[in-house]
């Protein structure tokens, strides 16, 4: 049920229909990117196997009306610990997946543009992952879903 969109590649064009009630958009392939008018879309680089290190946080401004500090800490051996970040990311999940623990320690893996978090060898949460285009081997900021987590 519902409409999930569709796309079709034809030569150097990619036709995308995102909403059944709107017109199809035609993107052009150029030098490994996609262009729609003056917008250029660059592919997200693969970072499979990247070992993050350090603490990454998504937090409020110090003088903001709502105060929050969600963080994940990574070690070079593939470990992680979190103080509520996974549970917060899971709060908007519409798929009905079991929620991760609020505080957790375990192992992580980056594969297929996804951060996989495991506790006792079992996946407790997975989320979209993208490094911002600074240093792909040691990113200062990462996106989890659409939220920027900055290394502290």
PDB file of C-alpha atoms in Angstrom:
ATOM      1  CA  UNK A   1       0.000   0.000   0.000  1.00  0.00           C
ATOM      2  CA  UNK A   2       1.135   3.525  -0.622  1.00  0.00           C
ATOM      3  CA  UNK A   3       3.522   4.998  -3.138  1.00  0.00           C
ATOM      4  CA  UNK A   4       7.266   4.619  -2.685  1.00  0.00           C
ATOM      5  CA  UNK A   5       8.437   6.279  -5.877  1.00  0.00           C
ATOM      6  CA  UNK A   6      10.334   4.898  -8.836  1.00  0.00           C
ATOM      7  CA  UNK A   7      13.361   5.615 -10.960  1.00  0.00           C
ATOM      8  CA  UNK A   8      14.710   4.584 -14.342  1.00  0.00           C
ATOM      9  CA  UNK A   9      18.163   5.111 -15.854  1.00  0.00           C
ATOM     10  CA  UNK A  10      18.292   5.895 -19.578  1.00  0.00           C
ATOM     11  CA  UNK A  11      21.770   6.630 -20.943  1.00  0.00           C
ATOM     12  CA  UNK A  12      23.043   9.730 -19.112  1.00  0.00           C
ATOM     13  CA  UNK A  13      19.615  10.527 -17.660  1.00  0.00           C
ATOM     14  CA  UNK A  14      17.989   9.249 -14.489  1.00  0.00           C
ATOM     15  CA  UNK A  15      14.227   9.756 -14.264  1.00  0.00           C
ATOM     16  CA  UNK A  16      12.905   9.945 -10.676  1.00  0.00           C
ATOM     17  CA  UNK A  17       9.301  10.111  -9.529  1.00  0.00           C
ATOM     18  CA  UNK A  18       9.191  10.703  -5.760  1.00  0.00           C
ATOM     19  CA  UNK A  19       5.519  11.605  -5.365  1.00  0.00           C
ATOM     20  CA  UNK A  20       2.671  10.227  -7.472  1.00  0.00           C
ATOM     21  CA  UNK A  21       0.985  13.650  -7.452  1.00  0.00           C
ATOM     22  CA  UNK A  22       4.041  15.509  -8.798  1.00  0.00           C
ATOM     23  CA  UNK A  23       5.992  15.575 -12.032  1.00  0.00           C
ATOM     24  CA  UNK A  24       8.924  13.311 -12.755  1.00  0.00           C
ATOM     25  CA  UNK A  25      12.396  14.866 -12.364  1.00  0.00           C
ATOM     26  CA  UNK A  26      15.140  14.137 -14.891  1.00  0.00           C
ATOM     27  CA  UNK A  27      18.691  14.190 -13.541  1.00  0.00           C
ATOM     28  CA  UNK A  28      21.754  14.202 -15.809  1.00  0.00           C
ATOM     29  CA  UNK A  29      24.879  12.165 -15.100  1.00  0.00           C
ATOM     30  CA  UNK A  30      28.029  14.317 -15.157  1.00  0.00           C
ATOM     31  CA  UNK A  31      31.508  13.236 -14.055  1.00  0.00           C
ATOM     32  CA  UNK A  32      30.198  10.683 -11.560  1.00  0.00           C
ATOM     33  CA  UNK A  33      27.604  13.094 -10.112  1.00  0.00           C
ATOM     34  CA  UNK A  34      23.934  13.759 -10.806  1.00  0.00           C
ATOM     35  CA  UNK A  35      22.683  17.214 -11.797  1.00  0.00           C
ATOM     36  CA  UNK A  36      19.159  18.603 -11.584  1.00  0.00           C
ATOM     37  CA  UNK A  37      19.162  22.221 -12.734  1.00  0.00           C
ATOM     38  CA  UNK A  38      21.789  23.988 -10.620  1.00  0.00           C
ATOM     39  CA  UNK A  39      21.811  21.259  -7.935  1.00  0.00           C
ATOM     40  CA  UNK A  40      24.649  18.737  -8.031  1.00  0.00           C
ATOM     41  CA  UNK A  41      24.364  15.482  -6.102  1.00  0.00           C
ATOM     42  CA  UNK A  42      27.619  13.734  -5.214  1.00  0.00           C
ATOM     43  CA  UNK A  43      27.624  10.019  -4.331  1.00  0.00           C
ATOM     44  CA  UNK A  44      28.215   9.125  -0.700  1.00  0.00           C
ATOM     45  CA  UNK A  45      31.637   7.464  -0.476  1.00  0.00           C
ATOM     46  CA  UNK A  46      31.818   3.900   0.802  1.00  0.00           C
ATOM     47  CA  UNK A  47      33.628   3.602   4.105  1.00  0.00           C
ATOM     48  CA  UNK A  48      33.107  -0.107   4.781  1.00  0.00           C
ATOM     49  CA  UNK A  49      35.399  -1.266   7.568  1.00  0.00           C
ATOM     50  CA  UNK A  50      36.286   2.237   8.777  1.00  0.00           C
ATOM     51  CA  UNK A  51      37.208   2.217  12.467  1.00  0.00           C
ATOM     52  CA  UNK A  52      35.948   5.369  14.137  1.00  0.00           C
ATOM     53  CA  UNK A  53      37.708   6.703  17.203  1.00  0.00           C
ATOM     54  CA  UNK A  54      36.649   9.280  19.731  1.00  0.00           C
ATOM     55  CA  UNK A  55      33.422  10.632  21.119  1.00  0.00           C
ATOM     56  CA  UNK A  56      30.817  12.050  18.711  1.00  0.00           C
ATOM     57  CA  UNK A  57      27.959  14.127  20.071  1.00  0.00           C
ATOM     58  CA  UNK A  58      24.761  15.750  18.907  1.00  0.00           C
ATOM     59  CA  UNK A  59      23.926  18.394  21.465  1.00  0.00           C
ATOM     60  CA  UNK A  60      21.950  21.533  22.039  1.00  0.00           C
ATOM     61  CA  UNK A  61      23.348  25.031  22.050  1.00  0.00           C
ATOM     62  CA  UNK A  62      24.374  26.029  25.600  1.00  0.00           C
ATOM     63  CA  UNK A  63      21.752  28.784  25.788  1.00  0.00           C
ATOM     64  CA  UNK A  64      18.957  26.883  24.007  1.00  0.00           C
ATOM     65  CA  UNK A  65      15.555  26.348  25.632  1.00  0.00           C
ATOM     66  CA  UNK A  66      15.849  22.555  25.341  1.00  0.00           C
ATOM     67  CA  UNK A  67      19.052  20.918  26.579  1.00  0.00           C
ATOM     68  CA  UNK A  68      20.260  17.562  25.222  1.00  0.00           C
ATOM     69  CA  UNK A  69      23.541  15.738  24.675  1.00  0.00           C
ATOM     70  CA  UNK A  70      23.381  12.432  22.760  1.00  0.00           C
ATOM     71  CA  UNK A  71      26.729  10.749  22.210  1.00  0.00           C
ATOM     72  CA  UNK A  72      28.527   7.653  20.984  1.00  0.00           C
ATOM     73  CA  UNK A  73      32.128   6.876  21.834  1.00  0.00           C
ATOM     74  CA  UNK A  74      34.163   4.673  19.486  1.00  0.00           C
ATOM     75  CA  UNK A  75      37.467   2.845  19.957  1.00  0.00           C
ATOM     76  CA  UNK A  76      39.885   1.825  17.206  1.00  0.00           C
ATOM     77  CA  UNK A  77      39.304  -1.873  17.969  1.00  0.00           C
ATOM     78  CA  UNK A  78      35.664  -1.534  16.847  1.00  0.00           C
ATOM     79  CA  UNK A  79      34.180  -0.927  20.271  1.00  0.00           C
ATOM     80  CA  UNK A  80      31.490   1.576  21.162  1.00  0.00           C
ATOM     81  CA  UNK A  81      29.560   2.858  24.144  1.00  0.00           C
ATOM     82  CA  UNK A  82      26.649   5.230  24.242  1.00  0.00           C
ATOM     83  CA  UNK A  83      24.773   7.369  26.692  1.00  0.00           C
ATOM     84  CA  UNK A  84      21.351   7.364  25.071  1.00  0.00           C
ATOM     85  CA  UNK A  85      22.122   8.212  21.423  1.00  0.00           C
ATOM     86  CA  UNK A  86      20.868   4.920  19.973  1.00  0.00           C
ATOM     87  CA  UNK A  87      17.708   5.033  22.051  1.00  0.00           C
ATOM     88  CA  UNK A  88      17.082   8.623  20.938  1.00  0.00           C
ATOM     89  CA  UNK A  89      17.642   7.752  17.251  1.00  0.00           C
ATOM     90  CA  UNK A  90      15.246   4.820  17.679  1.00  0.00           C
ATOM     91  CA  UNK A  91      12.488   7.044  19.053  1.00  0.00           C
ATOM     92  CA  UNK A  92      11.486   8.086  15.516  1.00  0.00           C
ATOM     93  CA  UNK A  93      11.674   4.572  14.035  1.00  0.00           C
ATOM     94  CA  UNK A  94       8.506   3.731  12.096  1.00  0.00           C
ATOM     95  CA  UNK A  95       9.422   0.114  11.338  1.00  0.00           C
ATOM     96  CA  UNK A  96       8.497  -1.265  14.750  1.00  0.00           C
ATOM     97  CA  UNK A  97      11.974  -2.641  15.430  1.00  0.00           C
ATOM     98  CA  UNK A  98      12.852  -3.537  19.029  1.00  0.00           C
ATOM     99  CA  UNK A  99      14.361  -0.497  20.734  1.00  0.00           C
ATOM    100  CA  UNK A 100      18.042  -0.543  21.743  1.00  0.00           C
ATOM    101  CA  UNK A 101      19.104  -0.097  25.359  1.00  0.00           C
ATOM    102  CA  UNK A 102      19.502   3.471  26.612  1.00  0.00           C
ATOM    103  CA  UNK A 103      23.083   2.852  27.693  1.00  0.00           C
ATOM    104  CA  UNK A 104      25.133   0.215  25.929  1.00  0.00           C
ATOM    105  CA  UNK A 105      28.653  -1.038  25.313  1.00  0.00           C
ATOM    106  CA  UNK A 106      29.564  -3.344  22.453  1.00  0.00           C
ATOM    107  CA  UNK A 107      31.080  -3.588  18.993  1.00  0.00           C
ATOM    108  CA  UNK A 108      30.274  -1.595  15.864  1.00  0.00           C
ATOM    109  CA  UNK A 109      30.724  -2.132  12.166  1.00  0.00           C
ATOM    110  CA  UNK A 110      30.409   0.242   9.208  1.00  0.00           C
ATOM    111  CA  UNK A 111      29.073  -1.533   6.138  1.00  0.00           C
ATOM    112  CA  UNK A 112      26.837  -0.535   3.220  1.00  0.00           C
ATOM    113  CA  UNK A 113      26.387   3.068   4.441  1.00  0.00           C
ATOM    114  CA  UNK A 114      25.082   1.705   7.744  1.00  0.00           C
ATOM    115  CA  UNK A 115      26.377   1.804  11.318  1.00  0.00           C
ATOM    116  CA  UNK A 116      25.685  -1.575  12.932  1.00  0.00           C
ATOM    117  CA  UNK A 117      25.831  -1.647  16.749  1.00  0.00           C
ATOM    118  CA  UNK A 118      26.085  -5.020  18.476  1.00  0.00           C
ATOM    119  CA  UNK A 119      25.889  -5.954  22.144  1.00  0.00           C
ATOM    120  CA  UNK A 120      26.929  -9.483  23.107  1.00  0.00           C
ATOM    121  CA  UNK A 121      27.274 -10.290  19.384  1.00  0.00           C
ATOM    122  CA  UNK A 122      23.656  -9.353  18.547  1.00  0.00           C
ATOM    123  CA  UNK A 123      22.652  -6.288  16.546  1.00  0.00           C
ATOM    124  CA  UNK A 124      20.770  -3.906  18.835  1.00  0.00           C
ATOM    125  CA  UNK A 125      20.467  -1.068  16.324  1.00  0.00           C
ATOM    126  CA  UNK A 126      21.453  -0.011  12.816  1.00  0.00           C
ATOM    127  CA  UNK A 127      21.206   3.432  11.302  1.00  0.00           C
ATOM    128  CA  UNK A 128      22.131   5.326   8.146  1.00  0.00           C
ATOM    129  CA  UNK A 129      25.743   6.533   8.264  1.00  0.00           C
ATOM    130  CA  UNK A 130      27.614   9.134   6.245  1.00  0.00           C
ATOM    131  CA  UNK A 131      30.865  10.943   6.951  1.00  0.00           C
ATOM    132  CA  UNK A 132      30.885  14.570   5.932  1.00  0.00           C
ATOM    133  CA  UNK A 133      33.427  15.234   3.218  1.00  0.00           C
ATOM    134  CA  UNK A 134      36.373  16.226   5.355  1.00  0.00           C
ATOM    135  CA  UNK A 135      38.774  13.391   6.182  1.00  0.00           C
ATOM    136  CA  UNK A 136      37.118  10.113   5.203  1.00  0.00           C
ATOM    137  CA  UNK A 137      39.608   8.070   7.263  1.00  0.00           C
ATOM    138  CA  UNK A 138      39.143  10.184  10.405  1.00  0.00           C
ATOM    139  CA  UNK A 139      35.940  12.231  10.017  1.00  0.00           C
ATOM    140  CA  UNK A 140      35.336  15.170  12.347  1.00  0.00           C
ATOM    141  CA  UNK A 141      31.562  15.009  11.751  1.00  0.00           C
ATOM    142  CA  UNK A 142      29.330  12.074  10.885  1.00  0.00           C
ATOM    143  CA  UNK A 143      25.657  11.960   9.997  1.00  0.00           C
ATOM    144  CA  UNK A 144      23.536   9.354  11.736  1.00  0.00           C
ATOM    145  CA  UNK A 145      20.211   9.369   9.943  1.00  0.00           C
ATOM    146  CA  UNK A 146      20.199  13.130   9.202  1.00  0.00           C
ATOM    147  CA  UNK A 147      21.719  14.373  12.468  1.00  0.00           C
ATOM    148  CA  UNK A 148      25.294  15.738  12.570  1.00  0.00           C
ATOM    149  CA  UNK A 149      27.368  14.198  15.368  1.00  0.00           C
ATOM    150  CA  UNK A 150      30.612  16.121  15.881  1.00  0.00           C
ATOM    151  CA  UNK A 151      33.767  14.693  17.442  1.00  0.00           C
ATOM    152  CA  UNK A 152      34.520  16.316  20.778  1.00  0.00           C
TER     153      UNK A 152
END
